[in-house]
Short mmCIF file of C-alpha atoms and ligand atoms in Angstrom, two decimals:
data_model
loop_
_atom_site.label_atom_id
_atom_site.label_comp_id
_atom_site.label_asym_id
_atom_site.label_seq_id
_atom_site.Cartn_x
_atom_site.Cartn_y
_atom_site.Cartn_z
CA UNK A 1 0.00 0.00 0.00
CA UNK A 2 1.31 3.44 -0.87
CA UNK A 3 1.48 6.48 1.35
CA UNK A 4 2.02 10.14 0.57
CA UNK A 5 4.74 11.95 2.48
CA UNK A 6 4.65 15.74 2.59
CA UNK A 7 7.01 18.26 4.13
CA UNK A 8 4.83 21.32 4.59
CA UNK A 9 5.60 24.98 4.11
CA UNK A 10 6.39 25.31 0.39
CA UNK A 11 4.53 28.04 -1.51
CA UNK A 12 2.87 26.67 -4.61
CA UNK A 13 3.87 28.53 -7.75
CA UNK A 14 3.39 27.67 -11.41
CA UNK A 15 0.83 26.11 -13.71
CA UNK A 16 -1.19 22.90 -13.50
CA UNK A 17 -3.73 21.32 -15.81
CA UNK A 18 -7.14 20.20 -14.57
CA UNK A 19 -8.02 16.59 -15.47
CA UNK A 20 -11.30 15.35 -16.90
CA UNK A 21 -14.18 14.91 -14.49
CA UNK A 22 -14.51 11.55 -12.74
CA UNK A 23 -18.20 11.99 -11.98
CA UNK A 24 -18.96 12.95 -15.58
CA UNK A 25 -16.91 10.09 -17.04
CA UNK A 26 -18.58 7.35 -14.98
CA UNK A 27 -22.17 7.83 -16.27
CA UNK A 28 -20.88 8.48 -19.80
CA UNK A 29 -19.11 5.10 -19.71
CA UNK A 30 -22.39 3.51 -18.59
CA UNK A 31 -24.27 5.32 -21.37
CA UNK A 32 -22.20 3.48 -23.97
CA UNK A 33 -24.39 0.44 -23.11
CA UNK A 34 -27.22 2.20 -24.94
CA UNK A 35 -25.49 2.07 -28.34
CA UNK A 36 -24.19 -0.54 -30.75
CA UNK A 37 -20.80 0.46 -32.13
CA UNK A 38 -17.75 2.29 -30.84
CA UNK A 39 -17.92 5.41 -28.68
CA UNK A 40 -14.82 7.57 -28.54
CA UNK A 41 -14.24 9.50 -25.32
CA UNK A 42 -11.50 12.06 -24.73
CA UNK A 43 -10.19 13.71 -21.56
CA UNK A 44 -11.06 10.71 -19.39
CA UNK A 45 -8.98 10.80 -16.18
CA UNK A 46 -6.80 7.76 -15.46
CA UNK A 47 -8.25 6.69 -12.12
CA UNK A 48 -9.11 3.61 -10.12
CA UNK A 49 -12.84 4.35 -10.45
CA UNK A 50 -12.50 4.45 -14.24
CA UNK A 51 -10.81 1.05 -14.10
CA UNK A 52 -13.66 -0.24 -11.97
CA UNK A 53 -16.40 0.95 -14.33
CA UNK A 54 -14.34 -0.50 -17.21
CA UNK A 55 -14.32 -3.87 -15.41
CA UNK A 56 -18.07 -3.65 -14.83
CA UNK A 57 -18.62 -3.01 -18.54
CA UNK A 58 -16.17 -5.72 -19.67
CA UNK A 59 -17.99 -8.17 -17.43
CA UNK A 60 -21.16 -7.34 -19.40
CA UNK A 61 -19.39 -8.17 -22.67
CA UNK A 62 -18.50 -4.59 -23.63
CA UNK A 63 -15.10 -3.88 -25.23
CA UNK A 64 -13.24 -1.13 -23.39
CA UNK A 65 -9.88 0.12 -24.56
CA UNK A 66 -8.04 3.03 -22.96
CA UNK A 67 -4.93 4.76 -24.25
CA UNK A 68 -3.78 7.83 -22.36
CA UNK A 69 -6.90 9.84 -21.68
CA UNK A 70 -8.84 8.47 -24.65
CA UNK A 71 -11.18 5.52 -24.35
CA UNK A 72 -12.93 3.46 -27.01
CA UNK A 73 -16.01 1.68 -25.73
CA UNK A 74 -17.90 -0.72 -27.93
CA UNK A 75 -21.13 -2.23 -26.60
CA UNK A 76 -22.19 -3.89 -29.85
CA UNK A 77 -22.47 -7.12 -27.90
CA UNK A 78 -23.85 -7.14 -24.39
CA UNK A 79 -23.65 -10.77 -23.35
CA UNK A 80 -24.48 -10.61 -19.66
CA UNK A 81 -26.78 -8.50 -17.48
CA UNK A 82 -25.02 -8.77 -14.16
CA UNK A 83 -22.91 -6.29 -12.19
CA UNK A 84 -21.46 -8.50 -9.43
CA UNK A 85 -21.01 -7.64 -5.76
CA UNK A 86 -17.21 -7.82 -5.93
CA UNK A 87 -17.13 -4.86 -8.34
CA UNK A 88 -20.08 -2.86 -7.02
CA UNK A 89 -18.78 -2.99 -3.43
CA UNK A 90 -15.58 -1.21 -4.52
CA UNK A 91 -17.52 1.57 -6.27
CA UNK A 92 -21.15 2.52 -5.66
CA UNK A 93 -21.38 4.33 -8.99
CA UNK A 94 -21.48 0.88 -10.64
CA UNK A 95 -25.23 1.22 -10.04
CA UNK A 96 -25.17 3.50 -13.12
CA UNK A 97 -25.36 0.46 -15.39
CA UNK A 98 -28.81 -0.43 -14.03
CA UNK A 99 -30.88 2.03 -16.12
CA UNK A 100 -29.00 1.47 -19.40
CA UNK A 101 -29.10 -2.33 -19.00
CA UNK A 102 -32.87 -2.47 -18.54
CA UNK A 103 -33.32 -0.07 -21.45
CA UNK A 104 -31.03 -2.08 -23.74
CA UNK A 105 -31.67 -5.69 -22.67
CA UNK A 106 -34.96 -5.52 -20.80
CA UNK A 107 -33.25 -7.06 -17.79
CA UNK A 108 -30.52 -6.34 -15.26
CA UNK A 109 -29.07 -7.91 -12.15
CA UNK A 110 -26.99 -5.40 -10.19
CA UNK A 111 -25.62 -5.89 -6.69
CA UNK A 112 -26.93 -3.49 -4.06
CA UNK A 113 -24.04 -1.20 -3.15
CA UNK A 114 -24.28 -1.69 0.64
CA UNK A 115 -22.69 0.53 3.29
CA UNK A 116 -20.55 3.55 2.64
CA UNK A 117 -18.15 5.51 4.85
CA UNK A 118 -19.83 8.87 4.21
CA UNK A 119 -23.47 7.96 4.81
CA UNK A 120 -26.31 5.52 4.19
CA UNK A 121 -26.65 6.38 0.48
CA UNK A 122 -29.80 4.45 -0.46
CA UNK A 123 -30.88 3.88 -4.09
CA UNK A 124 -34.64 3.86 -3.44
CA UNK A 125 -35.21 6.79 -5.82
CA UNK A 126 -33.44 4.99 -8.71
CA UNK A 127 -35.72 1.99 -8.14
CA UNK A 128 -38.88 4.08 -7.66
CA UNK A 129 -38.26 5.77 -11.02
CA UNK A 130 -37.59 2.53 -12.88
CA UNK A 131 -40.77 1.00 -11.42
CA UNK A 132 -42.73 4.05 -12.56
CA UNK A 133 -41.38 3.32 -16.05
CA UNK A 134 -42.79 -0.19 -15.86
CA UNK A 135 -39.81 -2.23 -14.65
CA UNK A 136 -40.56 -5.13 -12.29
CA UNK A 137 -38.01 -4.93 -9.51
CA UNK A 138 -37.14 -7.51 -6.89
CA UNK A 139 -34.45 -7.45 -4.26
CA UNK A 140 -32.99 -10.93 -3.91
CA UNK A 141 -29.77 -12.16 -2.28
CA UNK A 142 -28.31 -8.66 -2.14
CA UNK A 143 -29.08 -7.94 -5.78
CA UNK A 144 -31.53 -5.70 -7.61
CA UNK A 145 -33.23 -7.86 -10.23
CA UNK A 146 -35.11 -5.83 -12.79
CA UNK A 147 -37.13 -6.79 -15.85
CA UNK A 148 -39.18 -4.88 -18.41
CA UNK A 149 -40.38 -5.65 -21.94
CA UNK A 150 -39.90 -2.06 -23.00
CA UNK A 151 -39.79 0.77 -20.51
CA UNK A 152 -42.60 3.32 -20.75
CA UNK A 153 -42.16 7.05 -20.33
CA UNK A 154 -43.28 8.35 -16.93
CA UNK A 155 -43.34 11.47 -14.80
CA UNK A 156 -40.95 11.06 -11.90
CA UNK A 157 -40.63 13.50 -9.04
CA UNK A 158 -37.55 13.09 -6.87
CA UNK A 159 -38.09 13.83 -3.14
CA UNK A 160 -34.38 14.58 -2.96
CA UNK A 161 -32.28 15.67 -5.90
CA UNK A 162 -30.00 12.73 -6.67
CA UNK A 163 -27.09 12.90 -9.11
CA UNK A 164 -26.70 9.25 -10.10
CA UNK A 165 -30.46 8.71 -9.69
CA UNK A 166 -31.17 11.44 -12.26
CA UNK A 167 -28.48 9.99 -14.53
CA UNK A 168 -29.79 6.42 -14.28
CA UNK A 169 -33.36 7.43 -15.10
CA UNK A 170 -32.38 9.83 -17.85
CA UNK A 171 -30.42 7.04 -19.55
CA UNK A 172 -33.28 4.59 -19.12
CA UNK A 173 -35.79 7.11 -20.50
CA UNK A 174 -33.86 7.70 -23.74
CA UNK A 175 -35.01 4.31 -25.09
CA UNK A 176 -38.42 4.15 -23.37
CA UNK A 177 -41.68 4.37 -25.26
CA UNK A 178 -43.07 7.88 -24.96
CA UNK A 179 -42.18 10.89 -22.89
CA UNK A 180 -40.56 10.99 -19.45
CA UNK A 181 -40.43 14.00 -17.17
CA UNK A 182 -37.90 14.21 -14.34
CA UNK A 183 -38.96 16.75 -11.70
CA UNK A 184 -36.50 18.03 -9.08
CA UNK A 185 -33.73 16.53 -11.21
CA UNK A 186 -30.11 17.09 -10.15
CA UNK A 187 -28.55 20.07 -11.96
CA UNK A 188 -24.89 19.17 -11.48
CA UNK A 189 -22.66 19.91 -14.53
CA UNK A 190 -21.83 16.19 -14.69
CA UNK A 191 -25.54 15.41 -15.27
CA UNK A 192 -25.55 17.97 -18.09
CA UNK A 193 -22.39 16.51 -19.63
CA UNK A 194 -24.10 13.10 -19.71
CA UNK A 195 -27.25 14.66 -21.22
CA UNK A 196 -25.13 16.29 -23.93
CA UNK A 197 -23.54 12.94 -24.76
CA UNK A 198 -26.96 11.28 -24.93
CA UNK A 199 -28.16 14.05 -27.26
CA UNK A 200 -25.14 13.45 -29.52
CA UNK A 201 -26.17 9.77 -29.53
CA UNK A 202 -29.58 10.83 -30.85
CA UNK A 203 -31.59 11.12 -27.64
CA UNK A 204 -34.28 13.79 -27.41
CA UNK A 205 -33.72 15.66 -24.16
CA UNK A 206 -34.88 19.12 -23.10
CA UNK A 207 -34.20 21.13 -19.98
CA UNK A 208 -30.53 20.14 -19.68
CA UNK A 209 -29.00 21.96 -16.70
CA UNK A 210 -32.39 22.66 -15.10
CA UNK A 211 -34.38 20.75 -12.48
CA UNK A 212 -37.02 19.76 -15.05
CA UNK A 213 -35.71 17.37 -17.67
CA UNK A 214 -37.95 16.04 -20.43
CA UNK A 215 -36.96 13.02 -22.50
CA UNK A 216 -38.84 11.78 -25.52
CA UNK A 217 -37.89 8.13 -25.98
CA UNK A 218 -36.44 6.99 -29.32
CA UNK A 219 -36.11 3.53 -30.91
CA UNK A 220 -32.31 3.43 -30.86
CA UNK A 221 -29.20 5.50 -30.22
CA UNK A 222 -25.93 5.59 -32.14
CA UNK A 223 -22.31 5.84 -30.93
CA UNK A 224 -20.61 9.21 -30.60
CA UNK A 225 -17.42 11.09 -29.78
CA UNK A 226 -17.12 13.36 -26.77
CA UNK A 227 -14.61 15.28 -24.66
CA UNK A 228 -15.39 15.02 -20.94
CA UNK A 229 -15.68 18.32 -18.99
CA UNK A 230 -12.85 19.25 -16.61
CA UNK A 231 -13.16 18.20 -12.97
CA UNK A 232 -14.49 21.08 -10.86
CA UNK A 233 -13.66 19.26 -7.62
CA UNK A 234 -10.04 18.68 -8.58
CA UNK A 235 -9.82 22.34 -9.64
CA UNK A 236 -11.29 23.46 -6.30
CA UNK A 237 -8.88 21.23 -4.40
CA UNK A 238 -5.90 22.79 -6.23
CA UNK A 239 -7.28 26.29 -5.54
CA UNK A 240 -7.38 25.54 -1.82
CA UNK A 241 -3.81 24.20 -2.03
CA UNK A 242 -2.77 27.62 -3.35
CA UNK A 243 -4.80 29.37 -0.65
CA UNK A 244 -3.21 27.34 2.14
CA UNK A 245 0.35 27.94 0.95
CA UNK A 246 -0.05 31.61 -0.04
CA UNK A 247 0.66 30.37 -3.52
CA UNK A 248 0.27 31.91 -6.94
CA UNK A 249 -0.84 29.37 -9.51
CA UNK A 250 -2.56 29.20 -12.84
CA UNK A 251 -5.02 26.38 -13.50
CA UNK A 252 -5.27 25.46 -17.15
CA UNK A 253 -8.61 24.20 -18.49
CA UNK A 254 -10.35 25.30 -15.30
CA UNK A 255 -14.18 24.88 -15.38
CA UNK A 256 -14.69 28.43 -14.05
CA UNK A 257 -18.42 28.64 -14.83
CA UNK A 258 -19.15 25.38 -12.95
CA UNK A 259 -17.47 26.73 -9.82
CA UNK A 260 -19.27 29.97 -9.06
CA UNK A 261 -20.27 29.17 -5.49
CA UNK A 262 -16.90 27.69 -4.59
CA UNK A 263 -15.06 30.66 -6.10
CA UNK A 264 -17.31 33.14 -4.28
CA UNK A 265 -16.58 31.42 -0.97
CA UNK A 266 -12.85 31.24 -1.64
CA UNK A 267 -12.80 34.94 -2.56
CA UNK A 268 -14.55 35.68 0.75
CA UNK A 269 -11.59 34.05 2.50
CA UNK A 270 -9.36 36.65 0.86
CA UNK A 271 -8.05 34.56 -2.02
CA UNK A 272 -7.82 36.18 -5.44
CA UNK A 273 -9.29 34.12 -8.24
CA UNK A 274 -9.56 35.60 -11.73
CA UNK A 275 -9.87 34.20 -15.23
CA UNK A 276 -6.62 34.52 -17.19
CA UNK A 277 -6.60 33.52 -20.82
CA UNK A 278 -8.16 30.08 -20.95
CA UNK A 279 -7.23 29.39 -17.37
CA UNK A 280 -7.67 30.83 -13.91
CA UNK A 281 -5.14 32.61 -11.73
CA UNK A 282 -5.34 31.77 -8.02
CA UNK A 283 -3.43 33.78 -5.43
CA UNK A 284 -3.40 33.03 -1.71
CA UNK A 285 -3.19 35.76 0.93
CA UNK A 286 -1.27 36.15 4.15
CA UNK A 287 -4.02 35.16 6.60
CA UNK A 288 -7.19 33.41 5.55
CA UNK A 289 -10.51 34.89 6.71
CA UNK A 290 -13.07 32.51 8.21
CA UNK A 291 -16.22 31.91 6.18
CA UNK A 292 -19.31 29.79 6.86
CA UNK A 293 -20.37 27.16 4.35
CA UNK A 294 -23.39 24.91 3.93
CA UNK A 295 -23.28 22.08 1.42
CA UNK A 296 -26.17 22.02 -1.07
CA UNK A 297 -27.00 20.37 -4.37
CA UNK A 298 -25.64 22.28 -7.40
CA UNK A 299 -25.47 25.24 -7.84
CA UNK A 300 -24.86 25.33 -4.07
CA UNK A 301 -21.55 24.55 -2.38
CA UNK A 302 -20.63 20.93 -3.23
CA UNK A 303 -20.34 18.29 -0.52
CA UNK A 304 -17.32 17.00 -2.46
CA UNK A 305 -15.45 20.21 -1.49
CA UNK A 306 -16.48 20.25 2.17
CA UNK A 307 -13.51 18.36 3.63
CA UNK A 308 -10.97 20.43 1.68
CA UNK A 309 -12.68 23.68 2.71
CA UNK A 310 -12.54 22.55 6.33
CA UNK A 311 -8.76 22.25 6.10
CA UNK A 312 -8.62 25.84 4.83
CA UNK A 313 -10.86 27.00 7.68
CA UNK A 314 -8.65 25.20 10.21
CA UNK A 315 -5.99 27.81 9.46
CA UNK A 316 -8.32 30.81 9.09
CA UNK A 317 -8.58 33.83 11.40
CA UNK A 318 -11.70 33.37 13.53
CA UNK A 319 -14.57 30.94 13.78
CA UNK A 320 -16.31 29.23 10.91
CA UNK A 321 -19.31 26.95 10.73
CA UNK A 322 -19.59 24.24 8.12
CA UNK A 323 -22.94 22.49 7.74
CA UNK A 324 -23.15 19.23 5.80
CA UNK A 325 -26.65 18.66 4.45
CA UNK A 326 -26.05 15.91 1.85
CA UNK A 327 -24.29 13.03 3.63
CA UNK A 328 -24.71 12.43 7.37
CA UNK A 329 -21.28 10.92 8.10
CA UNK A 330 -19.14 13.13 6.00
CA UNK A 331 -16.98 14.42 8.87
CA UNK A 332 -14.63 11.46 9.10
CA UNK A 333 -11.66 13.68 8.24
CA UNK A 334 -12.21 15.69 11.43
CA UNK A 335 -10.44 13.30 13.82
CA UNK A 336 -7.36 13.23 11.62
CA UNK A 337 -7.31 17.04 11.22
CA UNK A 338 -7.57 17.32 15.01
CA UNK A 339 -4.50 15.10 15.33
CA UNK A 340 -2.68 17.73 13.27
CA UNK A 341 -3.75 20.45 15.70
CA UNK A 342 -7.02 21.68 14.16
CA UNK A 343 -9.63 23.00 16.59
CA UNK A 344 -12.91 21.49 15.38
CA UNK A 345 -16.08 20.55 17.25
CA UNK A 346 -18.90 18.55 15.72
CA UNK A 347 -22.55 19.11 16.64
CA UNK A 348 -24.84 16.95 14.56
CA UNK A 349 -24.33 17.90 10.94
CA UNK A 350 -22.37 21.03 11.85
CA UNK A 351 -18.65 21.51 12.35
CA UNK A 352 -17.45 24.51 14.33
CA UNK A 353 -13.91 25.39 13.42
CA UNK A 354 -11.77 27.80 15.40
CA UNK A 355 -8.86 28.69 13.16
CA UNK A 356 -5.39 28.03 14.60
CA UNK A 357 -2.04 29.68 13.78
CA UNK A 358 -0.47 26.48 12.51
CA UNK A 359 -0.97 22.76 12.03
CA UNK A 360 1.72 20.22 12.81
CA UNK A 361 2.67 17.32 10.58
CA UNK A 362 1.53 13.88 11.74
CA UNK A 363 0.82 10.35 10.55
CA UNK A 364 -2.79 10.32 9.42
CA UNK A 365 -5.08 7.91 7.67
CA UNK A 366 -7.36 8.60 4.71
CA UNK A 367 -10.91 7.29 5.09
CA UNK A 368 -12.57 8.34 1.83
CA UNK A 369 -11.70 10.15 -1.35
CA UNK A 370 -12.31 13.76 -0.38
CA UNK A 371 -11.07 13.16 3.18
CA UNK A 372 -7.73 12.04 1.70
CA UNK A 373 -7.52 15.26 -0.27
CA UNK A 374 -8.21 17.32 2.86
CA UNK A 375 -5.35 15.61 4.70
CA UNK A 376 -2.92 16.17 1.86
CA UNK A 377 -3.91 19.84 1.84
CA UNK A 378 -3.34 19.99 5.59
CA UNK A 379 0.08 18.43 5.07
CA UNK A 380 1.04 21.12 2.53
CA UNK A 381 0.41 23.84 5.12
CA UNK A 382 1.57 22.03 8.27
CA UNK A 383 4.91 22.41 10.04
CA UNK A 384 7.06 19.32 9.57
CA UNK A 385 6.25 16.02 7.91
CA UNK A 386 2.80 14.53 7.30
CA UNK A 387 2.31 10.95 6.19
CA UNK A 388 -1.06 10.10 4.69
CA UNK A 389 -1.69 6.37 4.49
CA UNK A 390 -4.43 4.40 2.70
CA UNK A 391 -4.08 6.58 -0.36
CA UNK A 392 -5.98 4.08 -2.46
CA UNK A 393 -8.93 6.30 -1.60
CA UNK A 394 -7.15 9.22 -3.28
CA UNK A 395 -6.29 7.14 -6.33
CA UNK A 396 -9.98 6.42 -6.88
CA UNK A 397 -10.68 10.00 -7.84
CA UNK A 398 -7.59 12.20 -8.36
CA UNK A 399 -5.33 11.79 -11.35
CA UNK A 400 -1.76 12.07 -10.05
CA UNK A 401 -2.59 14.76 -7.48
CA UNK A 402 0.80 14.47 -5.79
CA UNK A 403 2.57 14.88 -9.14
CA UNK A 404 0.59 18.03 -9.91
CA UNK A 405 1.39 19.43 -6.46
CA UNK A 406 5.07 18.52 -6.81
CA UNK A 407 5.07 20.27 -10.20
CA UNK A 408 3.86 23.39 -8.40
CA UNK A 409 6.76 23.16 -5.95
CA UNK A 410 5.29 21.13 -3.08
CA UNK A 411 7.64 18.83 -1.21
CA UNK A 412 5.52 15.72 -1.65
CA UNK A 413 6.20 12.16 -2.71
CA UNK A 414 4.57 8.77 -2.87
CA UNK A 415 6.31 5.89 -1.11
CA UNK A 416 5.51 2.20 -1.00
CA UNK A 417 4.32 1.11 2.42
CA UNK A 418 5.15 -2.32 3.80
CA UNK A 419 2.34 -4.84 4.21
N1 LIG B 501 -30.58 9.70 -1.90
C1 LIG B 501 -31.70 9.01 -1.47
N2 LIG B 501 -32.20 8.02 -2.27
C2 LIG B 501 -31.65 7.70 -3.46
C3 LIG B 501 -30.52 8.40 -3.91
C4 LIG B 501 -29.99 9.41 -3.11
O1 LIG B 501 -32.22 9.29 -0.40
O2 LIG B 501 -32.16 6.80 -4.13
C5 LIG B 501 -30.01 10.78 -1.07
C6 LIG B 501 -28.62 10.47 -0.56
O3 LIG B 501 -28.61 9.68 0.60
C7 LIG B 501 -28.04 11.85 -0.34
C8 LIG B 501 -28.70 12.69 -1.42
O4 LIG B 501 -29.82 11.92 -1.87
O5 LIG B 501 -28.44 12.35 0.91
C9 LIG B 501 -27.84 13.01 -2.62
O6 LIG B 501 -27.14 11.85 -3.04
P1 LIG B 501 -26.85 11.56 -4.57
O7 LIG B 501 -27.70 10.44 -5.02
O8 LIG B 501 -26.92 12.83 -5.34
O9 LIG B 501 -25.35 11.05 -4.54
P2 LIG B 501 -24.71 10.04 -5.56
O10 LIG B 501 -25.39 10.17 -6.87
O11 LIG B 501 -24.63 8.69 -4.94
C10 LIG B 501 -22.91 11.68 -6.52
C11 LIG B 501 -21.41 11.71 -6.65
C12 LIG B 501 -20.81 11.91 -5.28
C13 LIG B 501 -21.33 13.23 -4.71
C14 LIG B 501 -22.86 13.23 -4.67
C15 LIG B 501 -23.46 14.53 -4.23
C16 LIG B 501 -21.03 10.33 -8.59
C17 LIG B 501 -20.50 9.06 -9.15
N3 LIG B 501 -20.97 10.46 -7.26
O12 LIG B 501 -23.23 10.59 -5.66
O13 LIG B 501 -19.40 11.99 -5.45
O14 LIG B 501 -20.83 13.43 -3.40
O15 LIG B 501 -23.36 12.92 -5.99
O16 LIG B 501 -23.07 15.57 -5.05
O17 LIG B 501 -21.45 11.21 -9.32
C18 LIG B 501 -17.13 11.82 -4.81
O18 LIG B 501 -16.82 12.04 -5.98
O19 LIG B 501 -16.30 11.84 -3.86
C19 LIG B 501 -18.52 11.53 -4.48
C20 LIG B 501 -18.87 10.92 -3.35
#
């Protein structure tokens, strides 16, 4: 197992590229199940989660071939309808094959994802929507078993906006008979990127980027070519790295317009963030101001930036309150930040952070993807050496983060850990 070793205190200076979005790539990979022929995808990040979705697709008979950041996915033959437990348990987003499989084959057998470190994360809304479209669903031996002759368009109203739920049902609806309406749909840019791919495949979708999405089912879809949007969460993580180190960096291919809320909050802390050419210039200031944040569905402040923002607030002047409204357990990074000297109290879904003058390097353990990023950020700003273990969480969702940070001047390296 690898660990990341950081000697804190270096100012980040220079330029870094932003990789393609993980959470846009995953549903787009699943969408290839809807077409016969080869889809060509560019700007796909090389990540563990992309390998997992590739394995899920290969297990269904799909041909997946990746070279650099370009993937060719050919689902001409889908020979199997099962996404097995061993794959789904390593990545919940495997559930994204459920909608496309029922739409394409009229049947699917997908393992229930089970527990998750950051919260309960049920899939009841995915199943409710598929049932409304006429699928017969049974839960048996830990699997969702679904059948439908041909799905029928339906009006589906989500009690809670769900990203992968919206994606699953949108994909299913593209091949259903008649019109589907998704009310209170998730508006995340990754949902829109998927919708744009589906439209290129021939799907009829209106309301992309809004909470009301209308899909008129078609008989078949055709393969397409697409360049995945840049990852707004990776970009935000790099911005905070600059803020914490009083850095001065330029992010190339930065998805500025997908990051309005995050950028507003970071500017409130005193950071300077301005578009520059096709990129964004990010400049950190001497002492960070404390700012309150509440996570919300897009266009609100993303839960996937909460842990990283908390690291920034740990070193801010004054008190800040961070409220997590999406996932109930998403404070698992707090104990590790406290071990580095952060002053954080948790009350229910609220974290109260009293900024401290400095953090001190320590051995810490990553517990989920964004928590790992928050610990690496803490290490960049801390006095002395920080060792972050269990970085397989990081490798699920960041493409060579430590290399990008090293390229910006951070003293950071990956070492093999015994055992
Ligand atoms: N929810 C339900 N029932 C459902 C589905 C969701 O109650 O059937 C609830 C969840 O428990 C949660 C809320 O709805 O309280 C929103 O969850 P959502 O379904 O939107 O989350 P997700 O689709 O499972 C995606 C991202 C996550 C990101 C969340 C929220 C992908 C592959 N994953 O998850 O990304 O945190 O949306 O924005 O797109 C990450 O990248 O680190 C990550 C966890």
